[in-house]
Tab-separated table of C-alpha atoms in Angstrom:
chain	number	residue	atom	x	y	z
A	8	MET	CA	-56.843	17.390	-16.696
A	9	ALA	CA	-59.494	14.696	-17.331
A	10	VAL	CA	-59.906	13.573	-20.935
A	11	ILE	CA	-63.546	13.012	-22.017
A	12	HIS	CA	-63.754	9.979	-24.263
A	13	GLN	CA	-66.599	9.789	-26.780
A	14	THR	CA	-67.212	5.983	-26.178
A	15	THR	CA	-69.515	3.538	-24.568
A	16	MET	CA	-70.076	2.208	-21.083
A	17	GLN	CA	-71.686	-1.177	-20.386
A	18	PRO	CA	-73.761	-0.904	-18.314
A	19	THR	CA	-74.468	2.901	-18.862
A	20	LYS	CA	-74.472	5.276	-15.812
A	21	LEU	CA	-78.181	5.609	-15.971
A	22	GLU	CA	-78.587	1.872	-16.109
A	23	LEU	CA	-76.567	1.621	-12.918
A	24	LEU	CA	-78.554	4.515	-11.294
A	25	THR	CA	-81.810	2.881	-12.150
A	26	GLU	CA	-80.719	0.131	-9.797
A	27	TRP	CA	-79.051	2.278	-7.156
A	28	LEU	CA	-81.349	5.216	-6.701
A	29	PRO	CA	-84.296	3.231	-5.144
A	30	THR	CA	-81.814	2.143	-2.300
A	31	ARG	CA	-81.333	5.656	-1.174
A	32	ALA	CA	-83.441	7.122	1.593
A	33	TRP	CA	-83.876	10.382	-0.223
A	34	HIS	CA	-85.350	8.720	-3.335
A	35	ALA	CA	-89.132	9.547	-3.627
A	36	GLY	CA	-90.025	5.964	-4.580
A	37	GLY	CA	-91.714	4.480	-7.651
A	38	GLU	CA	-90.226	2.852	-10.612
A	39	PRO	CA	-87.074	4.806	-11.385
A	40	ARG	CA	-86.493	6.089	-14.935
A	41	PRO	CA	-83.649	8.567	-14.435
A	42	ALA	CA	-82.668	11.032	-17.160
A	43	ARG	CA	-79.442	13.140	-17.066
A	44	VAL	CA	-80.427	16.848	-17.169
A	45	GLY	CA	-77.257	18.672	-16.039
A	46	GLY	CA	-74.286	18.849	-13.797
A	47	PHE	CA	-70.456	19.495	-14.104
A	48	ARG	CA	-67.116	17.840	-13.549
A	49	LEU	CA	-64.142	18.540	-11.367
A	50	ASP	CA	-60.602	17.492	-12.286
A	51	ASP	CA	-58.426	15.180	-9.993
A	52	PRO	CA	-55.026	16.888	-9.879
A	53	ALA	CA	-53.496	13.415	-10.031
A	54	GLY	CA	-55.391	12.594	-13.087
A	55	GLU	CA	-56.543	9.143	-11.591
A	56	VAL	CA	-60.151	9.745	-10.504
A	57	GLY	CA	-62.994	10.943	-12.666
A	58	ILE	CA	-65.278	13.378	-10.740
A	59	GLU	CA	-68.868	14.179	-11.912
A	60	PHE	CA	-71.746	15.982	-10.202
A	61	MET	CA	-74.737	14.623	-12.252
A	62	ALA	CA	-78.222	16.076	-11.987
A	63	VAL	CA	-80.903	13.409	-12.982
A	64	THR	CA	-84.604	13.876	-13.151
A	65	ASP	CA	-86.915	11.004	-12.233
A	66	GLY	CA	-90.687	11.017	-12.890
A	67	GLU	CA	-92.902	13.019	-15.088
A	68	GLY	CA	-94.495	16.397	-15.110
A	69	ALA	CA	-95.287	18.040	-11.759
A	70	GLY	CA	-94.300	14.810	-9.983
A	71	ALA	CA	-90.780	14.820	-11.341
A	72	THR	CA	-87.985	15.116	-8.792
A	73	THR	CA	-84.417	16.134	-9.652
A	74	TYR	CA	-81.558	14.491	-7.745
A	75	LEU	CA	-77.959	15.364	-7.408
A	76	VAL	CA	-75.648	12.325	-7.801
A	77	PRO	CA	-71.904	13.002	-7.206
A	78	LEU	CA	-69.972	10.148	-8.750
A	79	THR	CA	-66.458	9.187	-8.950
A	80	TYR	CA	-64.913	6.785	-11.533
A	81	ARG	CA	-61.846	4.695	-10.537
A	82	GLY	CA	-59.614	2.093	-12.382
A	83	GLU	CA	-59.600	-0.102	-9.213
A	84	PRO	CA	-61.625	-0.442	-6.035
A	85	LEU	CA	-61.479	2.211	-3.296
A	86	ASP	CA	-60.432	0.539	-0.104
A	87	GLY	CA	-63.213	0.662	2.674
A	88	ALA	CA	-65.816	2.074	0.260
A	89	GLU	CA	-67.835	-0.971	-0.484
A	90	HIS	CA	-70.880	0.596	0.969
A	91	ALA	CA	-70.590	3.410	-1.492
A	92	LEU	CA	-70.242	1.364	-4.660
A	93	VAL	CA	-72.804	2.220	-7.324
A	94	GLY	CA	-71.618	-0.393	-9.563
A	95	THR	CA	-68.966	-1.455	-12.144
A	96	SER	CA	-68.914	-0.688	-15.800
A	97	GLU	CA	-66.821	-1.596	-18.833
A	98	HIS	CA	-65.499	1.656	-20.421
A	99	GLY	CA	-64.799	1.383	-24.215
A	100	VAL	CA	-61.275	3.008	-23.803
A	101	LEU	CA	-60.293	2.650	-20.116
A	102	GLY	CA	-61.659	-0.873	-19.439
A	103	LYS	CA	-63.357	-1.675	-16.114
A	104	ARG	CA	-64.349	1.217	-13.855
A	105	TRP	CA	-65.500	1.191	-10.334
A	106	ILE	CA	-68.207	3.808	-9.870
A	107	TYR	CA	-68.877	5.295	-6.456
A	108	ASP	CA	-71.345	7.584	-4.630
A	109	GLY	CA	-68.684	10.360	-4.744
A	110	ALA	CA	-69.783	11.884	-1.441
A	111	HIS	CA	-67.834	9.049	0.215
A	112	ASP	CA	-64.646	9.446	-1.966
A	113	PRO	CA	-61.778	11.444	-0.399
A	114	VAL	CA	-60.809	12.754	-3.883
A	115	LEU	CA	-64.141	14.247	-4.558
A	116	ALA	CA	-64.368	15.757	-1.075
A	117	ALA	CA	-60.868	17.427	-1.529
A	118	GLN	CA	-61.843	18.866	-4.887
A	119	LEU	CA	-65.247	20.041	-3.810
A	120	TYR	CA	-63.350	21.943	-0.960
A	121	ALA	CA	-61.003	23.341	-3.610
A	122	LEU	CA	-63.999	24.574	-5.677
A	123	LEU	CA	-65.617	26.260	-2.580
A	124	THR	CA	-62.333	27.922	-1.730
A	125	GLY	CA	-61.638	29.169	-5.172
A	126	ARG	CA	-58.818	26.676	-5.955
A	127	ALA	CA	-60.638	24.688	-8.560
A	128	GLN	CA	-62.669	25.385	-11.609
A	129	ALA	CA	-65.861	23.617	-12.532
A	130	GLN	CA	-65.482	21.842	-15.970
A	131	ALA	CA	-68.147	21.070	-18.608
A	132	GLN	CA	-69.845	17.724	-18.153
A	133	SER	CA	-68.971	16.188	-21.602
A	134	LEU	CA	-66.050	18.215	-23.003
A	135	THR	CA	-62.316	18.136	-22.293
A	136	ASP	CA	-60.651	21.086	-20.620
A	137	VAL	CA	-63.641	23.527	-21.048
A	138	PRO	CA	-64.632	25.465	-17.934
A	139	ASP	CA	-68.378	25.548	-17.088
A	140	LEU	CA	-68.995	29.086	-16.582
A	141	THR	CA	-72.695	28.562	-15.575
A	142	VAL	CA	-71.506	27.181	-12.227
A	143	ALA	CA	-71.335	29.891	-9.701
A	144	VAL	CA	-69.405	29.778	-6.350
A	145	SER	CA	-70.071	31.935	-3.258
A	146	PRO	CA	-66.567	31.251	-1.872
A	147	VAL	CA	-65.596	30.164	1.642
A	148	THR	CA	-62.790	31.965	3.196
A	149	ALA	CA	-60.016	29.249	3.390
A	150	GLU	CA	-57.609	28.953	6.348
A	151	GLY	CA	-54.664	26.731	6.301
A	152	ALA	CA	-53.681	24.297	3.577
A	153	ALA	CA	-55.366	23.812	0.241
A	154	GLU	CA	-55.579	20.006	0.670
A	155	ALA	CA	-58.576	18.770	2.570
A	156	GLU	CA	-58.901	15.414	4.316
A	157	LEU	CA	-62.167	13.580	4.517
A	158	VAL	CA	-63.200	13.136	8.219
A	159	ARG	CA	-66.624	11.438	7.903
A	160	VAL	CA	-69.793	11.298	5.875
A	161	THR	CA	-73.420	11.372	7.201
A	162	ASP	CA	-76.573	11.028	4.988
A	163	GLY	CA	-79.664	13.016	5.674
A	164	PRO	CA	-83.196	12.957	4.422
A	165	ASP	CA	-82.314	15.239	1.385
A	166	HIS	CA	-78.591	15.835	1.654
A	167	THR	CA	-75.281	14.271	2.481
A	168	ASP	CA	-72.885	15.997	4.952
A	169	VAL	CA	-69.235	15.515	3.994
A	170	VAL	CA	-66.955	16.701	6.859
A	171	VAL	CA	-63.263	17.676	5.858
A	172	ARG	CA	-60.396	19.114	7.691
A	173	THR	CA	-57.281	20.925	6.620
A	174	PRO	CA	-54.043	20.640	8.718
A	175	ASP	CA	-53.940	24.382	9.768
A	176	ALA	CA	-57.653	25.122	10.031
A	177	PRO	CA	-59.130	25.758	13.472
A	178	ALA	CA	-62.250	23.533	12.901
A	179	PRO	CA	-63.557	21.068	10.413
A	180	LEU	CA	-65.767	22.266	7.507
A	181	THR	CA	-69.062	20.606	6.586
A	182	LEU	CA	-69.703	20.330	2.762
A	183	ARG	CA	-73.377	19.769	2.560
A	184	VAL	CA	-74.294	18.090	-0.865
A	185	ARG	CA	-77.931	18.571	-1.767
A	186	ARG	CA	-79.503	15.355	-3.028
A	187	VAL	CA	-82.933	16.653	-3.883
A	188	LEU	CA	-82.611	19.805	-5.938
A	189	ASP	CA	-84.836	22.800	-5.794
A	190	ALA	CA	-84.819	25.940	-7.867
A	191	GLY	CA	-83.338	28.937	-5.914
A	192	THR	CA	-79.909	30.547	-5.845
A	193	ASP	CA	-79.669	31.852	-2.316
A	194	VAL	CA	-77.335	30.026	0.027
A	195	PRO	CA	-79.288	29.219	3.223
A	196	PRO	CA	-78.840	31.256	6.416
A	197	GLY	CA	-75.983	29.864	8.654
A	198	PHE	CA	-73.876	28.579	5.727
A	199	GLU	CA	-70.633	30.378	4.640
A	200	GLY	CA	-70.702	29.678	0.940
A	201	GLY	CA	-72.154	27.460	-1.729
A	202	VAL	CA	-72.163	26.326	-5.189
A	203	THR	CA	-74.978	26.824	-7.665
A	204	ALA	CA	-75.671	25.234	-11.121
A	205	GLU	CA	-78.261	24.626	-13.731
A	206	TRP	CA	-80.357	21.730	-14.848
A	207	ARG	CA	-83.036	21.219	-17.424
A	208	LEU	CA	-86.693	20.820	-16.482
A	209	PRO	CA	-89.037	18.490	-18.108
A	210	ASP	CA	-90.670	21.291	-20.045
A	211	GLY	CA	-87.263	22.260	-21.595
A	212	THR	CA	-86.701	25.287	-19.520
A	213	THR	CA	-83.595	25.791	-17.286
A	214	ALA	CA	-83.665	25.951	-13.535
A	215	ARG	CA	-80.892	26.946	-11.180
A	216	GLY	CA	-80.376	25.864	-7.619
A	217	VAL	CA	-77.905	25.078	-4.806
A	218	PHE	CA	-75.824	22.012	-5.294
A	219	ALA	CA	-73.602	22.306	-2.208
A	220	VAL	CA	-73.111	24.577	0.819
A	221	ALA	CA	-70.347	24.863	3.487
A	222	LEU	CA	-70.555	25.247	7.229
A	223	THR	CA	-67.876	25.445	9.873
A	224	VAL	CA	-68.223	22.856	12.695
A	225	PRO	CA	-66.753	24.413	15.822
A	226	GLY	CA	-65.266	22.009	18.456
A	227	ALA	CA	-65.799	18.942	16.170
C-alpha cells in the first residue's frame, strides 16, 4: 500500500511536465500550462515505486486538450530508462525522487496488466488506501501467471503501446495507453478490455473516457 504524504515537491510535478510535454510527439504545441484534472493511482506490491495515471489539461476553452500522463516515482534511477526520465524532484518526506514516463516502467506495466485482469484495484489519487470506485474496468480474460513482464514500448501519434507477456500465456498482450483523452466510454472494436476514468473539463463538468485498452498480439 502506497502512503500519500501531504508535503511538497520541488520542482512540482506540473513544473516538470511544463518542460516535458512539448517534447512529446502527441503534444498539440503552443506554450504549455498543464493543470491536473483527474487520474488515479495503482499500488506497487513491493511498496517501492509510486504509480500514478495523471490527466492534465493544457490550453483554454474549446482549444484545450487533455493528456494522460502515467508517471512512476522511484527512490533511485531505473536502469536503462534514461530516455523515459521526466525529471527529478525533492520530496519533502522521501527525499530525491526520479520521475519517469510510466509507460516505460516495468512496474507500471505489470500493475496495469493486473488492473485489466482484475488483480489490482485503482486507488484514489491523493488519499491513502482509498479505492477509486469511479474507475471502471472491462476485464481481459487472463491466461497464465498474474505477473506480467514488459517486452517493448512503442509510441504512436496519440497513444503508447506497452507490450507485456506472462510465462504461460500463448501470446503477448498490448496495453494501449491513450495519451490524448476523448470523452466516450466504449472500448474500441478489436480490443478485449479497457479502463475508463473521469477528468474535469475547463467548465467544471466531468468527462469520462478510455484511459487504456488491451489487445492480444498473435505470433509476436
